[in-house]
XYZ file of C-alpha atoms in Angstrom:
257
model
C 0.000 0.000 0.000
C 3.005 2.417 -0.355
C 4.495 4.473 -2.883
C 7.372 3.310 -4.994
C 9.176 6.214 -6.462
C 12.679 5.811 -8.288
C 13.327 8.383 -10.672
C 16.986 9.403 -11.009
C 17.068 9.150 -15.043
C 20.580 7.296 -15.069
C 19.100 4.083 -13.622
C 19.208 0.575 -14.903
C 17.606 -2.608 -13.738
C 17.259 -5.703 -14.527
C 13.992 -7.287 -14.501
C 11.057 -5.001 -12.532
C 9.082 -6.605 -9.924
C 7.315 -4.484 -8.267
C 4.193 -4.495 -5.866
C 2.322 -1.304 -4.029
C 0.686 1.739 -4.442
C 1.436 4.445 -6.852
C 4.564 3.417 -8.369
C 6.762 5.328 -10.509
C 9.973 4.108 -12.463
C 13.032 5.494 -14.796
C 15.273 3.445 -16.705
C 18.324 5.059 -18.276
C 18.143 1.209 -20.229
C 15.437 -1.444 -21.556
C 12.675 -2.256 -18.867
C 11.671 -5.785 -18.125
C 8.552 -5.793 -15.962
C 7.902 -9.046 -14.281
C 5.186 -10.380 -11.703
C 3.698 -6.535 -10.416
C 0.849 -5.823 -8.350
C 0.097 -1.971 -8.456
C -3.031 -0.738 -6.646
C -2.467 2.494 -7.989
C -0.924 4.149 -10.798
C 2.055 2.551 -12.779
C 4.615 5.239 -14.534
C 7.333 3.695 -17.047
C 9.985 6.250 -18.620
C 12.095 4.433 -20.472
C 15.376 4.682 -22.801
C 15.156 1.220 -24.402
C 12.259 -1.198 -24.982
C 9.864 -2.130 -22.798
C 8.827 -5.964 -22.303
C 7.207 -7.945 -19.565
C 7.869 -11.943 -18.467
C 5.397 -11.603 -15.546
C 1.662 -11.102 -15.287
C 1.125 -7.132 -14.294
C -2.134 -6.496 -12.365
C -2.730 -2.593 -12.534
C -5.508 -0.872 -10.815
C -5.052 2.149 -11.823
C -3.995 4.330 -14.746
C -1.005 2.951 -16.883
C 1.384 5.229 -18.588
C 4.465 3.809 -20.400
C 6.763 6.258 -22.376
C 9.540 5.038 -24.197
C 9.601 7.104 -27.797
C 11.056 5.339 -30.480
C 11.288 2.116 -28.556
C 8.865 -1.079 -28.710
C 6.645 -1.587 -26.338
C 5.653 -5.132 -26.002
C 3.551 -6.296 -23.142
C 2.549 -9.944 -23.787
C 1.509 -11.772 -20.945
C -1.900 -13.217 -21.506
C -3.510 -12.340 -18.073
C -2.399 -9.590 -17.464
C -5.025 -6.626 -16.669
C -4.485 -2.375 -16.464
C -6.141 0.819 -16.016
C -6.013 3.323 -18.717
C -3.217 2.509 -21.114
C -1.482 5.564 -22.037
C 1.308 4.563 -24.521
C 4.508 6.630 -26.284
C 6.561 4.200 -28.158
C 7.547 2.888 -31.704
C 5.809 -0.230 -32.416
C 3.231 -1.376 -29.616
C 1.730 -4.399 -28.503
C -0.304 -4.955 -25.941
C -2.797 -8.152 -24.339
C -5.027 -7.700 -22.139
C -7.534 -10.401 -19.898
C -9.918 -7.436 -19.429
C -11.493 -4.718 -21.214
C -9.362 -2.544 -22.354
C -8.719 0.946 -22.058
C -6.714 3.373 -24.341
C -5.538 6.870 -23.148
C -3.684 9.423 -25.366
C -1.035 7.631 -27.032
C 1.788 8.407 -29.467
C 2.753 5.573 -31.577
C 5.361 6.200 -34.528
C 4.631 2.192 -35.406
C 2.508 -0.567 -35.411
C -0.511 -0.327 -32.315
C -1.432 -4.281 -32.181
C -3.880 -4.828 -29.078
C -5.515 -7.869 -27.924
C -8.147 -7.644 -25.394
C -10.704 -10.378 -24.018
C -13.239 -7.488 -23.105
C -14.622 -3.971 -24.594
C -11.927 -1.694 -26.262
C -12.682 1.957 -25.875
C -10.630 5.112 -25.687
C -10.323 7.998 -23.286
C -7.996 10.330 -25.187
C -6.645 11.068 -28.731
C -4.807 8.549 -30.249
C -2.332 9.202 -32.965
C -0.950 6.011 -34.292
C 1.267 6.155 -37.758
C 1.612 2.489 -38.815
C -1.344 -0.106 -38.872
C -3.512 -0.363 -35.880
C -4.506 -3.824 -35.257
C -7.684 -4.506 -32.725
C -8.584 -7.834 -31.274
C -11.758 -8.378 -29.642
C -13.563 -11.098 -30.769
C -17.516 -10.537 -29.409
C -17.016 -7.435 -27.915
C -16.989 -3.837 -28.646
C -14.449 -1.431 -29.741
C -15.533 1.945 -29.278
C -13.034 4.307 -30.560
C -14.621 8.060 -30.557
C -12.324 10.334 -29.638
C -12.858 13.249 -32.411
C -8.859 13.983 -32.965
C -7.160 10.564 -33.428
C -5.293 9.226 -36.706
C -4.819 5.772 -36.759
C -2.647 4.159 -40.096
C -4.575 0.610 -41.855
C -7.197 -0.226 -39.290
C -8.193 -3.461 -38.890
C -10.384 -4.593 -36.153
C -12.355 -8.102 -34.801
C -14.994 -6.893 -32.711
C -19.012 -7.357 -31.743
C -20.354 -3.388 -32.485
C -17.717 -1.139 -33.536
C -17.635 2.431 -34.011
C -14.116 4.308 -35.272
C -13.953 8.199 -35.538
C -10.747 9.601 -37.432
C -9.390 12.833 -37.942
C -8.016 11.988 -41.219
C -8.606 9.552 -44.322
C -9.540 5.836 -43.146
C -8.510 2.959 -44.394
C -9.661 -0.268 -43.058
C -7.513 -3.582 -43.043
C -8.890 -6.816 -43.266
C -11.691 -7.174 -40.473
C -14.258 -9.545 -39.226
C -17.403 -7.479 -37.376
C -20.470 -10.053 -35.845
C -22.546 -6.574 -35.208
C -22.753 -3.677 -36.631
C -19.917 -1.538 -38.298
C -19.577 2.365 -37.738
C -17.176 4.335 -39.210
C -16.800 8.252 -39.206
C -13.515 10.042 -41.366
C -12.947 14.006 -41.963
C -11.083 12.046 -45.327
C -11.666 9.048 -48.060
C -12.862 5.828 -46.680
C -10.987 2.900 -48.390
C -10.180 -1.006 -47.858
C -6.665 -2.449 -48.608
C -8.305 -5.886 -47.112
C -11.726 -7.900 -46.834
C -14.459 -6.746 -44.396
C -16.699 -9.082 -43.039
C -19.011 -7.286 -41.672
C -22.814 -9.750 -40.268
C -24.758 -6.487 -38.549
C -25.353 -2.921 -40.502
C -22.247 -0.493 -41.741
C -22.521 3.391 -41.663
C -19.906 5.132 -43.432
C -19.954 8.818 -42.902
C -17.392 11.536 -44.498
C -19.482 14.256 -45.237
C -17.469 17.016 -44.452
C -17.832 19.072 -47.563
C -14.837 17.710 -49.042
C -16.547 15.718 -51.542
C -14.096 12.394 -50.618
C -14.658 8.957 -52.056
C -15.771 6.153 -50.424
C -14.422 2.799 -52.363
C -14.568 -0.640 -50.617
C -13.440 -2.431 -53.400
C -11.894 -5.721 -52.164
C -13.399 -8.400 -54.180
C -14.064 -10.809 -50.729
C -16.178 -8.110 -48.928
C -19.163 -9.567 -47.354
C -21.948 -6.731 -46.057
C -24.996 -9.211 -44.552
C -26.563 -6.112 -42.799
C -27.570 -2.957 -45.012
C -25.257 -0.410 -45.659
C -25.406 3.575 -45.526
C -23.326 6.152 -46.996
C -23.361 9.974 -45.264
C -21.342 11.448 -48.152
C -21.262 14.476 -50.075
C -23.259 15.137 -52.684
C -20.166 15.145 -55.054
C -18.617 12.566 -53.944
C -17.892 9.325 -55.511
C -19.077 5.940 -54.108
C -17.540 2.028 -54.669
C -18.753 -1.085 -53.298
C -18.143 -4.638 -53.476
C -20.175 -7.080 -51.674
C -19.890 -10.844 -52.965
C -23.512 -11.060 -51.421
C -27.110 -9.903 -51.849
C -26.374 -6.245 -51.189
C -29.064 -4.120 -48.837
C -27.909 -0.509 -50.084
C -29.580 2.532 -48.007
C -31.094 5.821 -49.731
C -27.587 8.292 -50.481
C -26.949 11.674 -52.579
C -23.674 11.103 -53.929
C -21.712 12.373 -57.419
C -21.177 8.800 -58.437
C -22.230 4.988 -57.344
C -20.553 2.053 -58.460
C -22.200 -1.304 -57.443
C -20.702 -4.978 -57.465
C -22.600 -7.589 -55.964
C -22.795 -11.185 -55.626
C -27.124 -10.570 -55.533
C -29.751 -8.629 -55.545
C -29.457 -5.090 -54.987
């Protein structure tokens, strides 16, 4: 139940394992965070990358900055607070649902959770942002983020983005929502069993094209475009298209439209 503060920045240490309250650590090196119990907050500064060979059990909010390192926390049952994440390519499981702060990630974002993904502050992720979930939510709203190739297994899921979208290959058993300020485009297949929104209408007059040959939309679709912008879509299925105002509609589908 007490604090665990060690911040001189020239530090090194072998493998981390730490339990109590708020705890706070700098490494001048990599970190290695084994077995933890932290009741409170967990801080991470780090100069190298950050790994863990222990289960960590945070309570409270989890902030891990280590720019232009990896960040690789692996262990299966392992369970946090808020994630808040600086780092070059991060990955991340979690046995709970999972919680994403503001993050800066100049890589890959990879993270696996076994409950609801949402986020609580912007997220600006340059390489492909991978989201496991499978049968539950992923809820990622905050108005600001950027995220690179999305892909995402999920129950209901709902992706805002400050920028163009493009989704990755995906596999959603509810309904799909996605909301860009840019184009909306697919470099892989989306599966996609509930009902898809796809809204850009910023007055931009962006495309829309989901063109991958293996997309499968059971649910109906709906565009919120511009009026002058151009819609694709591929669906190798009976295709349940909503009422749109768009410049342009191109249709492919497997049946009846």
């Amino acid at each position: 139940g007490q604090n665990i503060t060690l911040s001189d920045a020239s530090s090194t240490f072998g493998t981390l394992a730490l339990t109590g309250a708020n705890v706070a650590v700098t490494d001048a090196g990599a970190v290695d965070l084994g077995v933890s119990t932290v009741s409170g907050t967990l801080g991470i500064t780090s100069g190298g990358a950050v790994t863990d060979s222990g289960t960590l059990a945070i309570t409270g909010v989890t902030t891990i900055s280590a720019s232009g390192q990896d960040i690789t926390l692996s262990e299966t049952a392992s369970t946090f607070g808020t994630l808040a994440l600086t780092g070059a390519n991060v990955s991340v499981t979690e046995a709970a649902a999972t919680d994403l702060g503001a993050s800066t990630v100049s890589g890959t974002l990879g993270v696996i959770s076994t409950g609801a993904v949402t986020d609580s502050g912007t997220l600006a992720i340059a390489g492909a942002t991978t989201i496991s979930a499978s049968g539950q939510d992923i809820t990622l709203s905050e108005s600001a983020s950027t995220f690179g190739t999305i892909s995402v297994t999920g129950a209901n899921v709902a992706i805002t983005e400050a920028a163009a979208t493009e989704l990755g290959a995906s596999t959603v058993s509810g309904t799909l929502g996605i909301t860009s300020t840019g184009a909306i485009t697919d470099s892989g297949t989306l599966a996609i069993t509930g009902d898809a929104t796809f809204t850009n209408s910023g007055g931009t007059d962006e495309a829309i094209t989901l063109d991958d040959s293996g997309n499968v939309f059971t649910g109906s679709v709906t565009f919120a475009t511009d009026s002058g912008s151009a819609v694709t879509i591929v669906d190798t299925t009976a295709l349940d298209l909503v009422a749109l105002s768009a410049a342009s509609l191109n249709v492919t589908a497997g049946g009846a439209v």
